[in-house]
Coordinates of C-alpha atoms in Angstrom, one line a residue:
Chain A
M7 CA -12.8 34.3 4.4
K8 CA -9.4 32.7 3.9
K9 CA -9.5 29.8 1.6
L10 CA -8.9 26.5 3.3
N11 CA -6.7 23.9 1.8
R12 CA -7.8 20.3 1.4
R13 CA -6.0 19.0 4.4
K14 CA -7.6 21.5 6.7
K15 CA -11.0 20.8 5.2
V16 CA -10.6 17.1 5.8
I17 CA -9.6 17.7 9.4
I18 CA -12.6 20.0 10.0
W19 CA -15.1 17.7 8.3
T20 CA -13.7 14.7 10.1
V21 CA -14.0 16.4 13.5
F22 CA -17.6 17.3 12.6
L23 CA -18.3 13.7 11.5
V24 CA -16.9 12.2 14.6
L25 CA -19.0 14.6 16.7
V26 CA -22.1 13.7 14.7
F27 CA -21.4 10.0 15.1
L28 CA -20.8 10.3 18.8
C29 CA -24.1 12.2 19.2
L30 CA -26.0 9.7 17.2
Y31 CA -24.5 6.8 19.0
A32 CA -25.3 8.4 22.4
C33 CA -28.8 9.0 21.2
G34 CA -29.2 5.4 20.3
I35 CA -28.3 4.4 23.8
L36 CA -29.9 7.2 25.8
I37 CA -33.3 7.7 24.1
P38 CA -35.7 5.6 26.1
E39 CA -38.3 3.3 24.5
D40 CA -41.2 5.3 25.8
V41 CA -40.2 8.4 23.8
I42 CA -40.9 6.5 20.6
A43 CA -43.9 4.6 22.0
S44 CA -47.1 4.9 20.0
D45 CA -49.6 7.5 21.0
F46 CA -52.7 7.4 18.9
L47 CA -53.9 10.8 20.1
D48 CA -50.8 12.3 18.6
A49 CA -50.7 10.4 15.3
K50 CA -50.2 11.7 11.8
H51 CA -48.9 15.1 12.8
M52 CA -47.0 17.4 10.4
P53 CA -43.5 18.4 11.5
S54 CA -43.8 21.0 14.3
W55 CA -41.7 22.3 17.2
K56 CA -42.9 19.5 19.4
H57 CA -42.2 16.8 16.8
P58 CA -39.5 18.2 14.4
F59 CA -40.0 15.3 11.9
G60 CA -43.7 14.8 12.6
T61 CA -45.3 11.6 13.8
D62 CA -46.2 8.5 11.9
A63 CA -49.6 6.7 11.6
L64 CA -49.1 5.0 15.0
G65 CA -48.2 8.3 16.7
R66 CA -44.5 7.6 17.2
D67 CA -42.2 10.6 17.1
L68 CA -40.2 10.3 13.9
F69 CA -37.3 12.5 14.9
F70 CA -36.3 10.2 17.7
R71 CA -37.0 7.1 15.6
T72 CA -34.7 8.5 12.9
L73 CA -32.0 9.1 15.5
K74 CA -32.3 5.6 16.9
G75 CA -32.4 4.2 13.3
L76 CA -29.2 6.1 12.4
S77 CA -27.4 4.8 15.4
I78 CA -28.2 1.3 14.3
S79 CA -27.1 2.1 10.8
I80 CA -23.8 3.5 11.9
T81 CA -23.1 0.5 14.1
I82 CA -23.8 -1.9 11.3
G83 CA -21.9 0.2 8.8
M84 CA -18.9 0.4 10.9
I85 CA -18.7 -3.2 11.9
A86 CA -19.5 -4.5 8.4
S87 CA -17.1 -2.2 6.6
A88 CA -14.3 -2.9 9.1
I89 CA -14.7 -6.6 8.7
S90 CA -14.9 -6.2 4.9
A91 CA -11.7 -4.0 4.8
V92 CA -9.8 -6.5 7.0
I93 CA -10.9 -9.4 4.6
A94 CA -9.8 -7.2 1.7
I95 CA -6.3 -6.5 3.0
L96 CA -5.8 -10.2 4.0
V97 CA -7.0 -11.4 0.6
G98 CA -5.1 -8.8 -1.3
I99 CA -1.8 -9.5 0.4
S100 CA -2.1 -13.3 0.3
V101 CA -3.0 -13.2 -3.4
A102 CA -0.1 -11.0 -4.2
V103 CA 2.4 -13.0 -2.1
G104 CA 1.0 -16.4 -2.6
S105 CA 1.3 -18.8 -5.5
K106 CA -0.1 -18.4 -9.0
P107 CA -3.1 -20.8 -8.8
L108 CA -4.2 -19.1 -5.6
D109 CA -4.1 -15.8 -7.4
S110 CA -6.3 -17.0 -10.2
L111 CA -8.7 -18.7 -7.8
I112 CA -9.2 -15.6 -5.8
N113 CA -9.4 -13.4 -8.8
W114 CA -12.1 -15.6 -10.1
L115 CA -13.9 -15.4 -6.8
I116 CA -13.7 -11.6 -6.9
D117 CA -15.2 -11.6 -10.4
L118 CA -17.9 -13.9 -9.2
V119 CA -18.9 -11.8 -6.2
M120 CA -18.7 -8.6 -8.2
G121 CA -20.7 -10.1 -11.0
I122 CA -23.8 -10.7 -8.8
P123 CA -25.6 -7.5 -7.9
H124 CA -24.8 -6.6 -4.3
T125 CA -28.4 -6.2 -3.2
I126 CA -29.4 -9.6 -4.3
L127 CA -26.4 -11.3 -2.8
I128 CA -26.8 -9.5 0.6
L129 CA -30.5 -10.3 0.5
L130 CA -29.8 -14.0 0.0
I131 CA -27.1 -14.2 2.6
S132 CA -29.1 -12.2 5.1
F133 CA -32.2 -14.4 4.5
A134 CA -30.2 -17.6 4.8
L135 CA -28.7 -16.5 8.1
G136 CA -32.1 -15.8 9.6
R137 CA -32.2 -12.0 8.9
G138 CA -31.6 -9.7 11.9
L139 CA -28.4 -7.9 12.8
K140 CA -26.2 -10.9 12.3
G141 CA -27.5 -11.8 8.9
L142 CA -27.1 -8.2 7.7
I143 CA -23.6 -7.7 9.0
I144 CA -22.3 -11.0 7.5
G145 CA -24.1 -10.2 4.3
I146 CA -22.7 -6.8 3.9
A147 CA -19.2 -7.8 5.1
S148 CA -18.9 -10.7 2.7
T149 CA -19.8 -8.7 -0.4
H150 CA -18.0 -5.4 0.0
W151 CA -14.3 -6.5 0.2
C152 CA -13.8 -7.2 -3.5
S153 CA -12.9 -3.9 -5.0
L154 CA -10.6 -3.0 -2.1
A155 CA -8.9 -6.4 -2.3
R156 CA -8.2 -5.8 -6.0
V157 CA -6.7 -2.4 -5.3
I158 CA -4.5 -3.8 -2.5
R159 CA -3.4 -6.8 -4.7
G160 CA -2.4 -4.4 -7.4
E161 CA -0.5 -2.3 -5.0
V162 CA 1.4 -5.2 -3.5
L163 CA 2.3 -6.6 -6.9
Q164 CA 3.7 -3.2 -7.9
L165 CA 5.6 -2.9 -4.6
R166 CA 7.1 -6.3 -5.0
S167 CA 8.8 -5.3 -8.2
Q168 CA 10.5 -2.3 -6.5
P169 CA 14.3 -2.5 -6.2
Y170 CA 14.3 -1.5 -2.6
I171 CA 12.3 -4.6 -1.7
A172 CA 14.8 -6.8 -3.4
I173 CA 17.7 -5.0 -1.7
S174 CA 16.1 -5.4 1.6
R175 CA 16.0 -9.1 1.1
K176 CA 19.6 -9.1 0.2
L177 CA 20.3 -7.2 3.4
G178 CA 19.0 -10.3 5.2
K179 CA 15.5 -9.2 6.0
S180 CA 12.7 -11.8 6.2
S181 CA 9.5 -11.6 4.1
R182 CA 7.6 -10.8 7.2
W183 CA 9.9 -7.9 8.1
I184 CA 9.6 -6.6 4.6
L185 CA 5.8 -6.9 4.6
V186 CA 5.5 -5.0 7.9
H187 CA 8.2 -2.4 7.4
H188 CA 8.3 -1.8 3.7
M189 CA 4.8 -2.7 2.4
L190 CA 2.3 -1.9 5.1
P191 CA 3.1 1.8 5.2
H192 CA 2.2 2.0 1.5
L193 CA -0.9 -0.1 2.0
L194 CA -2.4 1.6 5.1
P195 CA -3.6 4.8 3.3
Q196 CA -5.3 2.8 0.6
F197 CA -6.8 0.7 3.4
F198 CA -8.2 3.6 5.3
V199 CA -9.6 5.4 2.2
G200 CA -11.2 2.1 1.1
L201 CA -12.7 1.6 4.6
I202 CA -14.2 5.1 4.7
L203 CA -15.6 4.9 1.2
M204 CA -17.1 1.5 2.0
F205 CA -19.0 2.8 4.9
P206 CA -21.7 4.8 2.9
H207 CA -22.2 1.7 0.7
A208 CA -22.7 -0.5 3.8
I209 CA -25.3 1.7 5.4
L210 CA -27.2 2.3 2.2
H211 CA -27.3 -1.4 1.6
E212 CA -28.5 -2.0 5.2
A213 CA -31.3 0.5 4.7
A214 CA -32.2 -1.1 1.3
I215 CA -32.3 -4.6 2.7
S216 CA -34.4 -3.6 5.7
F217 CA -36.7 -1.7 3.4
L218 CA -37.3 -4.8 1.3
G219 CA -38.1 -6.7 4.5
F220 CA -35.1 -9.0 4.6
G221 CA -33.0 -7.2 7.2
L222 CA -33.8 -5.9 10.6
P223 CA -37.1 -6.9 12.3
P224 CA -40.0 -4.4 12.0
E225 CA -40.1 -3.5 15.7
Q226 CA -36.6 -2.0 15.4
S227 CA -36.6 1.6 14.4
A228 CA -34.1 1.4 11.5
I229 CA -34.3 3.9 8.6
G230 CA -35.2 1.1 6.1
I231 CA -38.1 0.0 8.3
I232 CA -39.3 3.6 8.7
L233 CA -39.2 4.1 5.0
S234 CA -41.0 0.9 4.2
E235 CA -43.8 1.7 6.7
S236 CA -44.2 5.2 5.3
M237 CA -44.9 3.7 1.8
R238 CA -48.4 2.8 2.9
Y239 CA -49.2 6.3 4.0
L240 CA -47.5 8.3 1.2
S241 CA -50.7 8.3 -0.9
T242 CA -52.6 9.9 2.0
G243 CA -50.3 12.9 1.9
M244 CA -47.9 12.0 4.8
W245 CA -44.8 13.1 2.9
W246 CA -42.8 13.8 6.0
T247 CA -42.6 10.2 7.1
A248 CA -40.5 9.3 4.1
V249 CA -38.7 12.5 3.1
L250 CA -37.2 13.6 6.4
P251 CA -35.7 10.3 7.6
G252 CA -34.5 9.6 4.1
L253 CA -32.8 13.0 3.8
T254 CA -31.1 12.5 7.1
L255 CA -29.6 9.2 5.9
V256 CA -28.5 10.8 2.6
C257 CA -26.8 13.6 4.5
I258 CA -24.8 11.2 6.6
V259 CA -23.9 9.2 3.6
L260 CA -22.8 12.2 1.6
L261 CA -20.7 13.5 4.5
V262 CA -18.8 10.3 4.8
D263 CA -18.4 10.0 1.1
K264 CA -17.1 13.6 0.8
I265 CA -14.4 12.9 3.5
G266 CA -13.4 9.7 1.8
E267 CA -13.0 11.5 -1.6
H268 CA -11.0 14.3 -0.1
L269 CA -8.7 11.7 1.7
R270 CA -8.3 9.8 -1.5
K271 CA -7.2 13.0 -3.3
L272 CA -4.8 13.8 -0.5
I273 CA -3.1 10.4 -0.7
D274 CA -3.1 10.2 -4.5
P275 CA -2.6 13.8 -5.7
Y276 CA -2.7 12.8 -9.4
S277 CA -6.4 12.0 -9.2
A278 CA -7.1 15.5 -7.9
Q279 CA -6.8 16.9 -11.4
E280 CA -9.6 14.8 -12.7
Chain B
M11 CA 37.2 -17.1 -1.7
A12 CA 36.0 -16.5 -5.2
L13 CA 32.8 -15.4 -7.0
E14 CA 32.3 -17.3 -10.2
A15 CA 29.8 -17.4 -13.0
K16 CA 30.0 -20.7 -14.8
N17 CA 28.8 -20.8 -18.4
I18 CA 25.7 -18.7 -17.8
Y19 CA 22.9 -18.1 -20.3
F20 CA 20.3 -15.4 -19.8
R21 CA 17.4 -13.8 -21.6
Y22 CA 14.4 -12.0 -20.2
N23 CA 11.8 -14.0 -22.1
R24 CA 11.7 -16.7 -24.7
K25 CA 11.0 -14.5 -27.6
Q26 CA 14.1 -12.4 -27.1
A27 CA 17.6 -13.2 -28.2
W28 CA 20.2 -14.3 -25.6
I29 CA 21.7 -11.4 -23.7
L30 CA 24.4 -13.5 -22.2
Q31 CA 25.6 -16.6 -23.8
D32 CA 28.0 -19.1 -22.3
R33 CA 29.6 -16.3 -20.3
S34 CA 32.1 -17.3 -17.5
I35 CA 33.7 -14.9 -15.1
K36 CA 35.8 -15.6 -12.0
I37 CA 36.9 -13.0 -9.5
E38 CA 39.0 -13.6 -6.4
K39 CA 38.5 -11.8 -3.2
S40 CA 40.6 -8.6 -3.0
Q41 CA 40.6 -8.4 -6.8
R42 CA 39.0 -5.5 -8.6
L43 CA 37.4 -6.3 -12.0
A44 CA 35.9 -3.7 -14.4
I45 CA 33.2 -4.8 -16.8
F46 CA 33.2 -2.6 -19.8
A47 CA 30.8 -2.5 -22.7
P48 CA 28.5 -0.1 -24.6
S49 CA 24.8 0.0 -23.8
G50 CA 22.8 -3.1 -24.4
Y51 CA 25.5 -5.7 -23.9
G52 CA 24.1 -7.0 -20.7
K53 CA 26.3 -5.3 -18.1
T54 CA 23.5 -4.6 -15.7
T55 CA 22.0 -8.0 -16.3
L56 CA 25.3 -9.6 -15.5
A57 CA 25.6 -7.5 -12.3
M58 CA 22.1 -8.6 -11.2
L59 CA 22.9 -12.2 -12.0
L60 CA 26.2 -12.2 -10.0
A61 CA 24.4 -10.6 -7.0
G62 CA 21.6 -13.1 -7.1
Y63 CA 18.8 -10.7 -8.1
L64 CA 18.2 -12.7 -11.2
K65 CA 18.6 -16.5 -11.9
P66 CA 20.5 -17.6 -14.9
I67 CA 18.5 -19.8 -17.4
K68 CA 21.5 -22.1 -17.8
G69 CA 24.7 -22.3 -15.8
E70 CA 25.3 -21.3 -12.2
I71 CA 26.6 -18.5 -10.0
L72 CA 29.0 -19.9 -7.4
L73 CA 30.5 -18.4 -4.3
N74 CA 33.3 -20.6 -2.9
N75 CA 31.9 -23.4 -5.2
M76 CA 28.5 -23.1 -3.4
P77 CA 25.4 -21.4 -4.7
L78 CA 24.6 -18.0 -3.2
P79 CA 22.8 -18.2 0.2
R80 CA 19.0 -17.6 -0.1
K81 CA 18.6 -16.3 3.5
G82 CA 20.5 -13.9 5.6
I83 CA 22.8 -11.1 4.5
C84 CA 24.0 -11.8 1.0
P85 CA 27.8 -11.7 0.8
V86 CA 27.5 -10.2 -2.7
Q87 CA 26.0 -6.7 -2.5
L88 CA 24.9 -4.7 -5.5
I89 CA 24.7 -0.9 -5.7
Y90 CA 22.1 0.2 -8.2
Q91 CA 22.4 2.7 -11.0
H92 CA 19.4 4.6 -9.8
P93 CA 19.5 5.4 -6.1
E94 CA 16.1 7.0 -6.1
M95 CA 14.5 3.7 -7.0
A96 CA 16.6 1.8 -4.5
I97 CA 15.3 3.6 -1.4
N98 CA 11.8 3.4 0.0
P99 CA 10.3 6.8 -0.7
R100 CA 8.3 6.7 2.6
W101 CA 11.3 6.1 4.8
K102 CA 13.4 8.8 6.3
L103 CA 17.1 8.2 5.5
K104 CA 17.9 7.3 9.1
R105 CA 15.8 4.2 8.7
V106 CA 17.6 3.3 5.4
L107 CA 20.9 3.2 7.4
D108 CA 19.3 1.4 10.3
E109 CA 18.1 -1.3 7.9
C110 CA 21.6 -2.6 7.4
G111 CA 22.1 -2.9 11.2
T112 CA 25.2 -1.4 12.8
Y113 CA 26.9 0.9 10.4
N114 CA 30.3 2.5 10.6
A115 CA 30.1 6.1 11.7
D116 CA 33.5 6.6 10.0
I117 CA 32.2 5.6 6.6
I118 CA 29.2 7.9 7.0
D119 CA 31.5 10.7 7.8
T120 CA 34.0 10.1 4.9
L121 CA 31.1 9.6 2.4
G122 CA 30.2 13.2 3.2
I123 CA 26.7 12.3 4.6
E124 CA 25.6 15.2 6.8
P125 CA 23.7 14.5 10.0
A126 CA 20.9 16.8 8.9
W127 CA 20.1 14.5 5.9
L128 CA 19.2 11.7 8.2
D129 CA 15.9 13.3 9.2
R130 CA 14.8 14.0 5.6
F131 CA 12.8 11.9 3.1
P132 CA 14.5 10.6 -0.1
A133 CA 12.6 13.1 -2.3
E134 CA 14.3 15.9 -0.4
L135 CA 17.8 14.8 -1.4
S136 CA 19.6 14.8 -4.8
G137 CA 20.6 11.6 -6.6
G138 CA 24.2 12.0 -5.6
E139 CA 23.3 12.4 -2.0
L140 CA 21.1 9.4 -2.1
Q141 CA 23.8 7.3 -3.8
R142 CA 26.1 7.9 -0.8
F143 CA 23.4 6.2 1.4
C144 CA 23.3 3.3 -1.1
V145 CA 27.0 2.9 -0.8
A146 CA 27.0 3.0 3.0
R147 CA 24.2 0.5 3.0
A148 CA 26.0 -1.9 0.6
L149 CA 29.1 -1.9 2.8
I150 CA 27.1 -3.8 5.4
S151 CA 29.3 -6.1 7.6
G152 CA 29.1 -9.6 6.1
A153 CA 29.5 -8.4 2.5
D154 CA 32.5 -9.9 0.7
F155 CA 31.9 -8.7 -2.8
L156 CA 30.7 -5.3 -4.0
I157 CA 29.2 -4.9 -7.4
C158 CA 28.9 -1.3 -8.5
D159 CA 26.5 -0.9 -11.4
E160 CA 27.3 2.4 -13.0
I161 CA 27.0 4.0 -9.6
S162 CA 28.8 7.2 -10.5
T163 CA 27.3 8.0 -13.9
M164 CA 25.0 10.7 -12.7
L165 CA 27.4 12.3 -10.2
D166 CA 29.6 15.3 -10.7
V167 CA 33.3 14.7 -10.8
I168 CA 34.2 15.8 -7.3
T169 CA 31.4 13.5 -5.8
Q170 CA 32.6 10.7 -8.0
A171 CA 36.1 11.0 -6.7
Q172 CA 34.9 11.2 -3.1
I173 CA 32.7 8.1 -3.3
W174 CA 35.3 6.0 -5.2
N175 CA 37.9 6.9 -2.6
V176 CA 35.7 5.7 0.2
I177 CA 34.9 2.5 -1.7
L178 CA 38.5 1.8 -2.6
R179 CA 39.8 2.5 0.9
E180 CA 37.0 0.4 2.6
T181 CA 37.2 -2.6 0.3
E182 CA 41.0 -2.6 0.6
R183 CA 40.7 -2.5 4.4
R184 CA 38.2 -5.3 4.5
N185 CA 39.8 -7.3 1.7
M186 CA 36.6 -7.3 -0.4
G187 CA 36.3 -8.1 -4.1
V188 CA 34.9 -5.3 -6.3
I189 CA 33.2 -5.5 -9.7
V190 CA 32.8 -2.2 -11.4
V191 CA 30.3 -1.9 -14.3
T192 CA 31.0 1.2 -16.3
H193 CA 30.9 3.0 -19.6
N194 CA 33.9 5.0 -18.7
R195 CA 37.2 3.4 -19.7
Y196 CA 39.3 5.9 -17.8
L197 CA 37.4 5.1 -14.6
A198 CA 37.8 1.4 -15.3
D199 CA 41.6 1.8 -15.9
K200 CA 42.0 3.9 -12.7
I201 CA 40.1 1.6 -10.4
A202 CA 40.3 -1.9 -11.6
N203 CA 43.3 -4.2 -11.8
Q204 CA 41.6 -6.3 -14.4
T205 CA 39.2 -5.4 -17.2
L206 CA 36.6 -7.5 -19.0
D207 CA 35.1 -6.3 -22.3
L208 CA 31.7 -7.9 -23.0
T209 CA 31.9 -7.0 -26.7
V210 CA 34.8 -9.5 -27.2

């Protein structure tokens, strides 16, 4: 087979990822509740053709629960990382453009947020906001912007010292015009890579918090919930209740992470040699 | 109309020695001044100060006895020594010309800018080719003084002559003042009608 270059690989993987996401999202909407209703006659079955991921202790089909769980994960991941990335770009730009005290204040805030382990912080925020979807999204969004904000701040500071920015000002262009026309084209690639690499973090944290019981309510079929329920039955030999949903989540995470890494290398060719 | 530096002092930070000390320069419109000195005597610094890219620590830069305007097109335009740093690497060169508004098609032509270059990125052109764009950009309407900071150092002789011819013709037509910063005494003698030696 002909060797594909990185650009083509990214395109193929991205198309594949978008298809997977669309399917999962459609599954989340289209799968009716009665497919995953409990059926005690059918409980505790190994994976089979009828139930590809087996059934849990209440007789619910794990395959469809996993699909539904993933569609929730994806929704949360996308909303939370999008909010986070927007916060990051706003903070990054305002820090770099604003005054010195603002810069030190926000740098301090970034250090503070990064200093506390994410899981604990999300757990606290989610708990304080009454758990559920809202608590999770706000929790994840308000903790993940830091590192991207730092990258963007650095980039803006570096751009500001470029001669062509100073020349543009002397040609009578306003700060806003320079921000939109000179700076944003340099920042957007960083922004998108940051956004994509943030997504796996967001859904893993969502699963972790739900697993610990501080996220989504137990009646929702999120991956974290499925995993935490399966803990009780693992000792009885029902390995499939934990392994198969967990593996599916890991696959999705790895897929997104891979695309993010490839994109980063495309944008910053120097790091490709590492 | 005159551009004037009045007793300016400048250093890049407190630990360093003064680069410029009590330096005064005055240039009238339509005059051509060459600033001449070896490396390290603050030629570029002086050029940046006069164009308003740097602020003097003491003293002031005056245009018609007024400080340089902070907003709008600056009447004093500087052409950098390194054209590849003075152009946004993500912009096609068409945009670089568009940035300075309406440009004179005649200048583009006499500078030897070929239409095919407009659709290329800066990395696809040589330093000399990029410098022509910087010259065209600095000749924006509204500029009264042009400061050329060693703009022809990296160019071959034919290109140098071509670019200087355009600059001289255009500045004469528009009655602009020119400050030429250079190492090359022959160039200074040829172009300027007045020389300033920073070593003195």
